[in-house]
PDB file of C-alpha atoms in Angstrom:
ATOM      1  CA  MET D 637      18.641  -3.817   8.226  1.00  0.00           C
ATOM      2  CA  SER D 638      15.761  -3.053   5.876  1.00  0.00           C
ATOM      3  CA  VAL D 639      12.218  -3.108   7.269  1.00  0.00           C
ATOM      4  CA  ARG D 640       9.172  -3.806   5.172  1.00  0.00           C
ATOM      5  CA  GLU D 641       5.911  -3.823   7.073  1.00  0.00           C
ATOM      6  CA  LEU D 642       2.388  -2.462   7.040  1.00  0.00           C
ATOM      7  CA  VAL D 643       1.385  -0.351  10.039  1.00  0.00           C
ATOM      8  CA  VAL D 644      -2.414  -0.284  10.268  1.00  0.00           C
ATOM      9  CA  LEU D 645      -3.660   3.044  11.619  1.00  0.00           C
ATOM     10  CA  GLY D 646      -7.393   2.641  10.982  1.00  0.00           C
ATOM     11  CA  THR D 647      -9.774   0.118   9.465  1.00  0.00           C
ATOM     12  CA  ALA D 648     -13.304   1.564   9.590  1.00  0.00           C
ATOM     13  CA  SER D 649     -15.409   2.419   6.559  1.00  0.00           C
ATOM     14  CA  GLN D 650     -17.544   5.589   6.382  1.00  0.00           C
ATOM     15  CA  VAL D 651     -17.595   6.304  10.134  1.00  0.00           C
ATOM     16  CA  PRO D 652     -15.215   5.429  12.990  1.00  0.00           C
ATOM     17  CA  THR D 653     -16.383   3.132  15.773  1.00  0.00           C
ATOM     18  CA  ARG D 654     -15.286   2.611  19.358  1.00  0.00           C
ATOM     19  CA  HIS D 655     -12.715   0.089  18.183  1.00  0.00           C
ATOM     20  CA  ARG D 656     -11.899   1.238  14.657  1.00  0.00           C
ATOM     21  CA  ASN D 657     -10.524   4.566  13.491  1.00  0.00           C
ATOM     22  CA  HIS D 658     -11.045   5.959  10.023  1.00  0.00           C
ATOM     23  CA  ASN D 659      -8.684   4.524   7.403  1.00  0.00           C
ATOM     24  CA  GLY D 660      -4.934   4.997   7.519  1.00  0.00           C
ATOM     25  CA  TYR D 661      -2.090   2.707   6.474  1.00  0.00           C
ATOM     26  CA  LEU D 662       1.656   3.266   6.592  1.00  0.00           C
ATOM     27  CA  LEU D 663       3.910   1.082   4.473  1.00  0.00           C
ATOM     28  CA  ARG D 664       7.493   0.975   5.703  1.00  0.00           C
ATOM     29  CA  TRP D 665       9.620   0.036   2.728  1.00  0.00           C
ATOM     30  CA  ASP D 666      13.303   0.026   3.678  1.00  0.00           C
ATOM     31  CA  GLY D 667      13.998   3.674   4.559  1.00  0.00           C
ATOM     32  CA  GLN D 668      10.828   5.020   2.948  1.00  0.00           C
ATOM     33  CA  GLY D 669       7.405   5.610   4.482  1.00  0.00           C
ATOM     34  CA  LEU D 670       4.281   5.658   2.307  1.00  0.00           C
ATOM     35  CA  LEU D 671       1.049   6.799   3.952  1.00  0.00           C
ATOM     36  CA  PHE D 672      -2.125   5.572   2.259  1.00  0.00           C
ATOM     37  CA  ASP D 673      -5.586   7.114   2.700  1.00  0.00           C
ATOM     38  CA  PRO D 674      -5.234   9.235   5.859  1.00  0.00           C
ATOM     39  CA  GLY D 675      -8.751   9.486   7.234  1.00  0.00           C
ATOM     40  CA  GLU D 676      -9.869  11.609  10.159  1.00  0.00           C
ATOM     41  CA  GLY D 677      -7.779  10.970  13.285  1.00  0.00           C
ATOM     42  CA  THR D 678      -4.729   9.671  11.417  1.00  0.00           C
ATOM     43  CA  GLN D 679      -2.357  12.088  13.166  1.00  0.00           C
ATOM     44  CA  ARG D 680      -3.353  10.719  16.588  1.00  0.00           C
ATOM     45  CA  GLN D 681      -3.164   7.113  15.362  1.00  0.00           C
ATOM     46  CA  MET D 682       0.358   7.789  14.111  1.00  0.00           C
ATOM     47  CA  LEU D 683       1.301   8.908  17.618  1.00  0.00           C
ATOM     48  CA  ARG D 684      -0.206   5.775  19.162  1.00  0.00           C
ATOM     49  CA  ALA D 685       1.574   3.546  16.625  1.00  0.00           C
ATOM     50  CA  GLY D 686       4.958   5.217  17.070  1.00  0.00           C
ATOM     51  CA  VAL D 687       4.968   6.714  13.585  1.00  0.00           C
ATOM     52  CA  ALA D 688       6.616  10.141  13.313  1.00  0.00           C
ATOM     53  CA  ALA D 689       6.009  12.804  10.694  1.00  0.00           C
ATOM     54  CA  HIS D 690       9.680  12.372   9.747  1.00  0.00           C
ATOM     55  CA  ASP D 691       8.830   8.811   8.651  1.00  0.00           C
ATOM     56  CA  LEU D 692       6.654  10.048   5.790  1.00  0.00           C
ATOM     57  CA  ASN D 693       8.068  10.346   2.290  1.00  0.00           C
ATOM     58  CA  ARG D 694       4.924   9.869   0.235  1.00  0.00           C
ATOM     59  CA  ILE D 695       1.161  10.216   0.699  1.00  0.00           C
ATOM     60  CA  CYS D 696      -1.151   8.237  -1.599  1.00  0.00           C
ATOM     61  CA  VAL D 697      -4.886   8.993  -1.606  1.00  0.00           C
ATOM     62  CA  THR D 698      -7.166   6.617  -3.496  1.00  0.00           C
ATOM     63  CA  HIS D 699     -10.171   8.957  -3.619  1.00  0.00           C
ATOM     64  CA  PHE D 700     -11.775  11.925  -1.908  1.00  0.00           C
ATOM     65  CA  HIS D 701     -14.380  10.415   0.352  1.00  0.00           C
ATOM     66  CA  GLY D 702     -13.944  11.663   3.911  1.00  0.00           C
ATOM     67  CA  ASP D 703     -12.982   8.365   5.524  1.00  0.00           C
ATOM     68  CA  HIS D 704      -9.986   8.225   3.172  1.00  0.00           C
ATOM     69  CA  SER D 705      -8.850  11.846   3.132  1.00  0.00           C
ATOM     70  CA  LEU D 706     -10.116  14.037   5.988  1.00  0.00           C
ATOM     71  CA  GLY D 707      -6.892  13.431   7.896  1.00  0.00           C
ATOM     72  CA  LEU D 708      -4.841  15.097   5.172  1.00  0.00           C
ATOM     73  CA  ALA D 709      -5.148  18.534   6.758  1.00  0.00           C
ATOM     74  CA  GLY D 710      -3.707  17.410  10.073  1.00  0.00           C
ATOM     75  CA  VAL D 711      -0.976  15.250   8.550  1.00  0.00           C
ATOM     76  CA  ILE D 712       0.193  18.005   6.195  1.00  0.00           C
ATOM     77  CA  GLN D 713       0.270  20.556   8.992  1.00  0.00           C
ATOM     78  CA  ARG D 714       2.140  18.095  11.227  1.00  0.00           C
ATOM     79  CA  ILE D 715       4.940  17.493   8.728  1.00  0.00           C
ATOM     80  CA  ASN D 716       5.349  21.269   8.535  1.00  0.00           C
ATOM     81  CA  LEU D 717       5.189  21.765  12.302  1.00  0.00           C
ATOM     82  CA  ASP D 718       7.867  19.101  12.780  1.00  0.00           C
ATOM     83  CA  ARG D 719       9.967  20.564   9.963  1.00  0.00           C
ATOM     84  CA  VAL D 720      10.448  17.293   8.118  1.00  0.00           C
ATOM     85  CA  PRO D 721      13.833  17.730   6.400  1.00  0.00           C
ATOM     86  CA  HIS D 722      12.967  16.017   3.106  1.00  0.00           C
ATOM     87  CA  PRO D 723      10.314  16.664   0.430  1.00  0.00           C
ATOM     88  CA  VAL D 724       7.050  14.749   0.745  1.00  0.00           C
ATOM     89  CA  THR D 725       5.244  13.695  -2.439  1.00  0.00           C
ATOM     90  CA  ALA D 726       1.444  13.507  -2.597  1.00  0.00           C
ATOM     91  CA  HIS D 727      -0.509  11.411  -5.119  1.00  0.00           C
ATOM     92  CA  TYR D 728      -4.297  11.678  -5.498  1.00  0.00           C
ATOM     93  CA  PRO D 729      -6.900  11.664  -8.294  1.00  0.00           C
ATOM     94  CA  ALA D 730      -6.405  14.733 -10.455  1.00  0.00           C
ATOM     95  CA  SER D 731     -10.168  15.258 -10.621  1.00  0.00           C
ATOM     96  CA  GLY D 732     -10.107  15.936  -6.868  1.00  0.00           C
ATOM     97  CA  GLN D 733      -7.569  18.752  -7.019  1.00  0.00           C
ATOM     98  CA  ARG D 734     -10.054  21.181  -5.454  1.00  0.00           C
ATOM     99  CA  PHE D 735     -10.516  18.870  -2.466  1.00  0.00           C
ATOM    100  CA  PHE D 736      -6.763  18.456  -2.024  1.00  0.00           C
ATOM    101  CA  ASP D 737      -6.291  22.228  -2.160  1.00  0.00           C
ATOM    102  CA  ARG D 738      -8.984  22.781   0.468  1.00  0.00           C
ATOM    103  CA  LEU D 739      -7.500  20.175   2.804  1.00  0.00           C
ATOM    104  CA  ARG D 740      -3.950  21.393   2.302  1.00  0.00           C
ATOM    105  CA  HIS D 741      -4.964  24.957   3.147  1.00  0.00           C
ATOM    106  CA  ALA D 742      -7.806  24.205   5.557  1.00  0.00           C
ATOM    107  CA  THR D 743      -6.425  26.560   8.225  1.00  0.00           C
ATOM    108  CA  ALA D 744      -3.521  28.946   8.699  1.00  0.00           C
ATOM    109  CA  TYR D 745      -0.078  27.445   9.347  1.00  0.00           C
ATOM    110  CA  ARG D 746       3.526  28.050   8.382  1.00  0.00           C
ATOM    111  CA  GLU D 747       4.775  25.973   5.449  1.00  0.00           C
ATOM    112  CA  THR D 748       8.293  24.720   6.116  1.00  0.00           C
ATOM    113  CA  VAL D 749       8.340  21.540   4.022  1.00  0.00           C
ATOM    114  CA  ARG D 750       8.341  21.064   0.263  1.00  0.00           C
ATOM    115  CA  LEU D 751       5.126  19.180  -0.542  1.00  0.00           C
ATOM    116  CA  VAL D 752       5.302  17.904  -4.112  1.00  0.00           C
ATOM    117  CA  GLU D 753       1.885  17.452  -5.729  1.00  0.00           C
ATOM    118  CA  ARG D 754       1.768  14.590  -8.245  1.00  0.00           C
ATOM    119  CA  PRO D 755      -1.920  14.044  -9.125  1.00  0.00           C
ATOM    120  CA  VAL D 756      -2.971  10.861 -10.926  1.00  0.00           C
ATOM    121  CA  ALA D 757      -4.889  11.212 -14.174  1.00  0.00           C
ATOM    122  CA  ALA D 758      -4.452   7.795 -15.830  1.00  0.00           C
ATOM    123  CA  ASP D 759      -3.227   4.253 -15.332  1.00  0.00           C
ATOM    124  CA  GLY D 760       0.515   3.736 -15.331  1.00  0.00           C
ATOM    125  CA  GLU D 761       3.805   4.450 -13.632  1.00  0.00           C
ATOM    126  CA  LEU D 762       3.831   7.349 -11.181  1.00  0.00           C
ATOM    127  CA  ASP D 763       7.402   7.325  -9.938  1.00  0.00           C
ATOM    128  CA  ARG D 764      10.567   5.258  -9.873  1.00  0.00           C
ATOM    129  CA  THR D 765      13.132   4.976  -7.085  1.00  0.00           C
ATOM    130  CA  GLU D 766      16.095   2.689  -6.507  1.00  0.00           C
ATOM    131  CA  SER D 767      13.969   0.223  -4.537  1.00  0.00           C
ATOM    132  CA  TYR D 768      10.538   0.327  -6.198  1.00  0.00           C
ATOM    133  CA  VAL D 769       8.334   1.496  -9.040  1.00  0.00           C
ATOM    134  CA  LEU D 770       5.026   3.052  -7.971  1.00  0.00           C
ATOM    135  CA  GLU D 771       2.065   2.400 -10.261  1.00  0.00           C
ATOM    136  CA  ALA D 772      -1.624   3.339 -10.248  1.00  0.00           C
ATOM    137  CA  ARG D 773      -4.738   1.684 -11.717  1.00  0.00           C
ATOM    138  CA  ARG D 774      -8.246   3.107 -12.036  1.00  0.00           C
ATOM    139  CA  LEU D 775     -10.885   1.508  -9.822  1.00  0.00           C
ATOM    140  CA  TRP D 776     -14.714   1.513 -10.054  1.00  0.00           C
ATOM    141  CA  HIS D 777     -16.347   3.660  -7.398  1.00  0.00           C
ATOM    142  CA  PRO D 778     -18.998   6.424  -7.504  1.00  0.00           C
ATOM    143  CA  VAL D 779     -16.160   8.977  -7.415  1.00  0.00           C
ATOM    144  CA  GLU D 780     -12.859   8.696  -9.286  1.00  0.00           C
ATOM    145  CA  SER D 781     -10.603   6.300  -7.428  1.00  0.00           C
ATOM    146  CA  TYR D 782      -7.162   4.760  -8.005  1.00  0.00           C
ATOM    147  CA  GLY D 783      -5.372   1.838  -6.411  1.00  0.00           C
ATOM    148  CA  TYR D 784      -1.601   1.745  -5.945  1.00  0.00           C
ATOM    149  CA  ARG D 785       1.074  -0.885  -6.468  1.00  0.00           C
ATOM    150  CA  LEU D 786       4.772  -1.016  -5.562  1.00  0.00           C
ATOM    151  CA  VAL D 787       7.027  -3.270  -7.605  1.00  0.00           C
ATOM    152  CA  GLU D 788      10.598  -3.926  -6.578  1.00  0.00           C
ATOM    153  CA  PRO D 789      12.922  -4.489  -9.567  1.00  0.00           C
ATOM    154  CA  ASP D 790      14.093  -8.053 -10.053  1.00  0.00           C
ATOM    155  CA  ALA D 791      17.693  -8.732  -9.079  1.00  0.00           C
ATOM    156  CA  ARG D 792      20.168 -11.588  -8.858  1.00  0.00           C
ATOM    157  CA  ARG D 793      21.089 -13.547  -5.737  1.00  0.00           C
ATOM    158  CA  MET D 794      24.694 -14.715  -5.619  1.00  0.00           C
ATOM    159  CA  LEU D 795      25.077 -18.342  -4.467  1.00  0.00           C
ATOM    160  CA  PRO D 796      28.097 -18.781  -2.140  1.00  0.00           C
ATOM    161  CA  ASP D 797      28.519 -22.504  -2.849  1.00  0.00           C
ATOM    162  CA  ARG D 798      28.584 -21.913  -6.610  1.00  0.00           C
ATOM    163  CA  LEU D 799      31.041 -19.030  -6.210  1.00  0.00           C
ATOM    164  CA  ALA D 800      33.333 -21.252  -4.147  1.00  0.00           C
ATOM    165  CA  GLU D 801      33.008 -24.065  -6.663  1.00  0.00           C
ATOM    166  CA  HIS D 802      34.286 -21.766  -9.406  1.00  0.00           C
ATOM    167  CA  GLY D 803      36.943 -20.174  -7.227  1.00  0.00           C
ATOM    168  CA  ILE D 804      35.441 -16.684  -7.340  1.00  0.00           C
ATOM    169  CA  ALA D 805      35.839 -14.555  -4.210  1.00  0.00           C
ATOM    170  CA  GLY D 806      36.548 -11.024  -2.997  1.00  0.00           C
ATOM    171  CA  PRO D 807      36.725  -8.271  -5.648  1.00  0.00           C
ATOM    172  CA  ASP D 808      36.154 -10.838  -8.409  1.00  0.00           C
ATOM    173  CA  VAL D 809      32.525 -11.175  -7.290  1.00  0.00           C
ATOM    174  CA  GLY D 810      31.945  -7.491  -8.027  1.00  0.00           C
ATOM    175  CA  ARG D 811      33.730  -7.750 -11.354  1.00  0.00           C
ATOM    176  CA  LEU D 812      31.540 -10.688 -12.361  1.00  0.00           C
ATOM    177  CA  LYS D 813      28.390  -8.778 -11.398  1.00  0.00           C
ATOM    178  CA  GLN D 814      29.502  -5.794 -13.449  1.00  0.00           C
ATOM    179  CA  ARG D 815      30.701  -7.649 -16.531  1.00  0.00           C
ATOM    180  CA  GLY D 816      28.354 -10.631 -16.538  1.00  0.00           C
ATOM    181  CA  GLU D 817      31.270 -12.977 -17.243  1.00  0.00           C
ATOM    182  CA  LEU D 818      34.703 -13.596 -15.712  1.00  0.00           C
ATOM    183  CA  ASN D 819      37.267 -16.156 -16.853  1.00  0.00           C
ATOM    184  CA  GLY D 820      34.610 -18.206 -18.573  1.00  0.00           C
ATOM    185  CA  VAL D 821      32.198 -18.109 -15.621  1.00  0.00           C
ATOM    186  CA  THR D 822      28.844 -16.400 -16.220  1.00  0.00           C
ATOM    187  CA  LEU D 823      26.363 -14.892 -13.788  1.00  0.00           C
ATOM    188  CA  ASP D 824      23.980 -17.747 -14.527  1.00  0.00           C
ATOM    189  CA  ASP D 825      26.636 -20.180 -13.282  1.00  0.00           C
ATOM    190  CA  VAL D 826      26.872 -18.635  -9.806  1.00  0.00           C
ATOM    191  CA  SER D 827      23.572 -16.842  -9.166  1.00  0.00           C
ATOM    192  CA  GLU D 828      19.816 -17.089  -9.550  1.00  0.00           C
ATOM    193  CA  GLN D 829      17.069 -14.656 -10.409  1.00  0.00           C
ATOM    194  CA  ARG D 830      15.472 -13.003  -7.367  1.00  0.00           C
ATOM    195  CA  ARG D 831      11.970 -11.748  -8.004  1.00  0.00           C
ATOM    196  CA  GLY D 832      11.268  -8.324  -6.567  1.00  0.00           C
ATOM    197  CA  GLN D 833       8.577  -7.949  -3.934  1.00  0.00           C
ATOM    198  CA  ARG D 834       5.183  -6.514  -4.841  1.00  0.00           C
ATOM    199  CA  PHE D 835       2.695  -4.654  -2.667  1.00  0.00           C
ATOM    200  CA  ALA D 836      -0.820  -3.670  -3.730  1.00  0.00           C
ATOM    201  CA  PHE D 837      -3.319  -1.321  -2.112  1.00  0.00           C
ATOM    202  CA  VAL D 838      -6.955  -1.507  -3.239  1.00  0.00           C
ATOM    203  CA  MET D 839      -9.670   0.519  -1.578  1.00  0.00           C
ATOM    204  CA  ASP D 840     -13.261   1.417  -2.434  1.00  0.00           C
ATOM    205  CA  THR D 841     -14.272  -0.300  -5.656  1.00  0.00           C
ATOM    206  CA  ARG D 842     -16.506  -2.810  -7.333  1.00  0.00           C
ATOM    207  CA  LEU D 843     -14.850  -5.709  -9.143  1.00  0.00           C
ATOM    208  CA  CYS D 844     -13.061  -4.389 -12.228  1.00  0.00           C
ATOM    209  CA  GLU D 845      -9.973  -4.880 -14.377  1.00  0.00           C
ATOM    210  CA  GLY D 846      -7.960  -2.497 -12.202  1.00  0.00           C
ATOM    211  CA  VAL D 847      -8.491  -4.638  -9.097  1.00  0.00           C
ATOM    212  CA  HIS D 848      -7.095  -7.730 -10.814  1.00  0.00           C
ATOM    213  CA  ALA D 849      -4.165  -5.842 -12.364  1.00  0.00           C
ATOM    214  CA  LEU D 850      -3.121  -4.413  -9.006  1.00  0.00           C
ATOM    215  CA  ALA D 851      -3.408  -7.760  -7.211  1.00  0.00           C
ATOM    216  CA  GLU D 852      -1.560  -9.872  -9.789  1.00  0.00           C
ATOM    217  CA  GLY D 853       1.376 -11.669  -8.160  1.00  0.00           C
ATOM    218  CA  ALA D 854       1.365  -9.441  -5.067  1.00  0.00           C
ATOM    219  CA  ASP D 855       3.329 -10.570  -2.037  1.00  0.00           C
ATOM    220  CA  MET D 856       0.888  -8.514   0.040  1.00  0.00           C
ATOM    221  CA  LEU D 857      -2.534  -7.259  -1.013  1.00  0.00           C
ATOM    222  CA  VAL D 858      -4.308  -4.772   1.246  1.00  0.00           C
ATOM    223  CA  ILE D 859      -7.882  -4.686   0.027  1.00  0.00           C
ATOM    224  CA  GLU D 860     -11.259  -3.421   1.193  1.00  0.00           C
ATOM    225  CA  SER D 861     -13.912  -5.917   2.203  1.00  0.00           C
ATOM    226  CA  THR D 862     -16.589  -3.555   3.392  1.00  0.00           C
ATOM    227  CA  PHE D 863     -19.425  -6.101   3.338  1.00  0.00           C
ATOM    228  CA  LEU D 864     -19.994  -9.776   4.006  1.00  0.00           C
ATOM    229  CA  ASP D 865     -21.144 -11.906   1.099  1.00  0.00           C
ATOM    230  CA  GLU D 866     -24.809 -11.960   2.120  1.00  0.00           C
ATOM    231  CA  ASP D 867     -24.856  -8.187   1.597  1.00  0.00           C
ATOM    232  CA  ILE D 868     -23.444  -8.296  -1.910  1.00  0.00           C
ATOM    233  CA  GLN D 869     -26.225  -6.102  -3.289  1.00  0.00           C
ATOM    234  CA  LEU D 870     -25.235  -3.355  -0.858  1.00  0.00           C
ATOM    235  CA  ALA D 871     -21.654  -3.732  -2.068  1.00  0.00           C
ATOM    236  CA  VAL D 872     -22.699  -3.353  -5.689  1.00  0.00           C
ATOM    237  CA  ASP D 873     -24.977  -0.414  -4.949  1.00  0.00           C
ATOM    238  CA  HIS D 874     -22.331   1.537  -3.035  1.00  0.00           C
ATOM    239  CA  GLY D 875     -19.250   0.559  -5.046  1.00  0.00           C
ATOM    240  CA  HIS D 876     -17.560  -1.898  -2.689  1.00  0.00           C
ATOM    241  CA  LEU D 877     -16.329  -5.473  -2.352  1.00  0.00           C
ATOM    242  CA  THR D 878     -17.372  -8.329  -0.104  1.00  0.00           C
ATOM    243  CA  ALA D 879     -14.993 -10.564   1.839  1.00  0.00           C
ATOM    244  CA  GLY D 880     -15.555 -13.407  -0.610  1.00  0.00           C
ATOM    245  CA  GLN D 881     -14.956 -11.218  -3.659  1.00  0.00           C
ATOM    246  CA  ALA D 882     -11.702  -9.850  -2.214  1.00  0.00           C
ATOM    247  CA  ALA D 883     -10.519 -13.368  -1.394  1.00  0.00           C
ATOM    248  CA  GLU D 884     -11.400 -14.659  -4.864  1.00  0.00           C
ATOM    249  CA  VAL D 885      -9.325 -11.850  -6.371  1.00  0.00           C
ATOM    250  CA  ALA D 886      -6.383 -12.794  -4.141  1.00  0.00           C
ATOM    251  CA  ALA D 887      -6.645 -16.498  -4.933  1.00  0.00           C
ATOM    252  CA  ARG D 888      -6.817 -15.872  -8.668  1.00  0.00           C
ATOM    253  CA  ALA D 889      -3.868 -13.452  -8.535  1.00  0.00           C
ATOM    254  CA  GLY D 890      -1.595 -15.730  -6.502  1.00  0.00           C
ATOM    255  CA  VAL D 891      -1.363 -13.309  -3.582  1.00  0.00           C
ATOM    256  CA  ARG D 892       0.880 -14.572  -0.777  1.00  0.00           C
ATOM    257  CA  HIS D 893      -0.529 -12.480   2.084  1.00  0.00           C
ATOM    258  CA  LEU D 894      -4.045 -11.064   2.009  1.00  0.00           C
ATOM    259  CA  VAL D 895      -4.982  -8.211   4.364  1.00  0.00           C
ATOM    260  CA  LEU D 896      -8.715  -7.503   4.588  1.00  0.00           C
ATOM    261  CA  THR D 897      -9.802  -4.110   5.920  1.00  0.00           C
ATOM    262  CA  HIS D 898     -12.328  -1.224   5.623  1.00  0.00           C
ATOM    263  CA  PHE D 899     -15.144  -2.914   7.529  1.00  0.00           C
ATOM    264  CA  SER D 900     -18.702  -1.627   7.734  1.00  0.00           C
ATOM    265  CA  GLN D 901     -19.881  -0.651  11.207  1.00  0.00           C
ATOM    266  CA  ARG D 902     -22.793  -3.080  10.816  1.00  0.00           C
ATOM    267  CA  TYR D 903     -20.520  -6.056  11.606  1.00  0.00           C
ATOM    268  CA  ALA D 904     -19.362  -6.680  15.172  1.00  0.00           C
ATOM    269  CA  ASP D 905     -17.554 -10.011  14.629  1.00  0.00           C
ATOM    270  CA  PRO D 906     -14.508  -9.774  12.323  1.00  0.00           C
ATOM    271  CA  THR D 907     -13.961 -13.559  12.354  1.00  0.00           C
ATOM    272  CA  GLU D 908     -16.813 -13.928   9.863  1.00  0.00           C
ATOM    273  CA  PHE D 909     -14.688 -12.085   7.277  1.00  0.00           C
ATOM    274  CA  GLU D 910     -11.971 -14.692   7.719  1.00  0.00           C
ATOM    275  CA  ARG D 911     -14.433 -17.568   7.419  1.00  0.00           C
ATOM    276  CA  GLN D 912     -15.899 -16.190   4.189  1.00  0.00           C
ATOM    277  CA  ALA D 913     -12.449 -15.490   2.731  1.00  0.00           C
ATOM    278  CA  ARG D 914     -11.427 -19.099   3.330  1.00  0.00           C
ATOM    279  CA  ALA D 915     -14.728 -20.367   1.966  1.00  0.00           C
ATOM    280  CA  ALA D 916     -14.024 -18.410  -1.226  1.00  0.00           C
ATOM    281  CA  GLY D 917     -10.888 -20.495  -1.771  1.00  0.00           C
ATOM    282  CA  TYR D 918      -8.034 -18.326  -0.534  1.00  0.00           C
ATOM    283  CA  THR D 919      -5.395 -20.556   1.116  1.00  0.00           C
ATOM    284  CA  GLY D 920      -2.484 -18.150   1.632  1.00  0.00           C
ATOM    285  CA  GLU D 921      -1.591 -16.092   4.686  1.00  0.00           C
ATOM    286  CA  LEU D 922      -4.584 -14.041   5.824  1.00  0.00           C
ATOM    287  CA  THR D 923      -4.864 -11.067   8.175  1.00  0.00           C
ATOM    288  CA  ILE D 924      -8.072  -9.395   9.309  1.00  0.00           C
ATOM    289  CA  ALA D 925      -6.705  -5.910   9.923  1.00  0.00           C
ATOM    290  CA  GLN D 926      -6.965  -4.351  13.358  1.00  0.00           C
ATOM    291  CA  ASP D 927      -6.113  -0.782  14.329  1.00  0.00           C
ATOM    292  CA  LEU D 928      -2.477  -0.266  15.400  1.00  0.00           C
ATOM    293  CA  SER D 929      -1.389  -3.729  14.261  1.00  0.00           C
ATOM    294  CA  ARG D 930       1.839  -4.335  12.314  1.00  0.00           C
ATOM    295  CA  VAL D 931       1.945  -6.810   9.457  1.00  0.00           C
ATOM    296  CA  PRO D 932       5.361  -7.740   8.010  1.00  0.00           C
ATOM    297  CA  LEU D 933       5.646  -8.355   4.291  1.00  0.00           C
ATOM    298  CA  PRO D 934       6.337 -12.008   3.458  1.00  0.00           C
ATOM    299  CA  LYS D 935       9.975 -12.993   3.060  1.00  0.00           C
ATOM    300  CA  ARG D 936      11.111 -13.322  -0.514  1.00  0.00           C
ATOM    301  CA  GLY D 937      10.346 -16.675  -2.002  1.00  0.00           C
TER     302      GLY D 937
END
């Protein structure tokens, strides 16, 4: 059975706190594991969350600030220590190649795993697999930053009652799928379009076109909300979003499940983020991320 869920490894911005680790997010997508923004301490958080190095197929770094990337050294060394049997692909801003190189080779270790470097230099498609297309969009932060988006290809859902009505069963179902028509019966007669799921990951940024493009129609949007709305000037000055801004983006984009994260250490009560998100008009499913929590993707509509 396929599993699609977000495993939250850390939710703090800039510095960890007693209750929040640096950033880290694992997306389980069927048999694939995509690790986003491994901050300092990610390797230990993986252990606490029951995430093994063997679960990682792809690492996606939005930008090279420490709270989003200092854990790279430990994670890369761990996948080599555990001799992960498959290649692991790494995406990160191309302008930060020197930082990636330093983190990858921070100390001596034996390389046993093929780490494929796929730096991001522009908006667009990064990779395509059987179950998703991975895309990137430029964000607006003091250093070059990209957000990521997974889009599952649309498919067709066969309708058992319609199949029975037209007397199509067994091998004939496969023939109809392949040919598009069988004995005068078309796919449209016995199936319906099934929209593929969409997942978006947006970290440090001011409001910009890339934020809206990533969020559009997402079943789940994981997005930074570093500041509360009363501190909007701090958000603008440092290249971040507020809870209300993130929620407005989600409402406008038709997001089904909004996950707010990347909280400033100045705030002790996370419920205020939820209150401000609702006040901004977001009415869908809402999660205020907590370390080591698991958030399932919404079921297909």
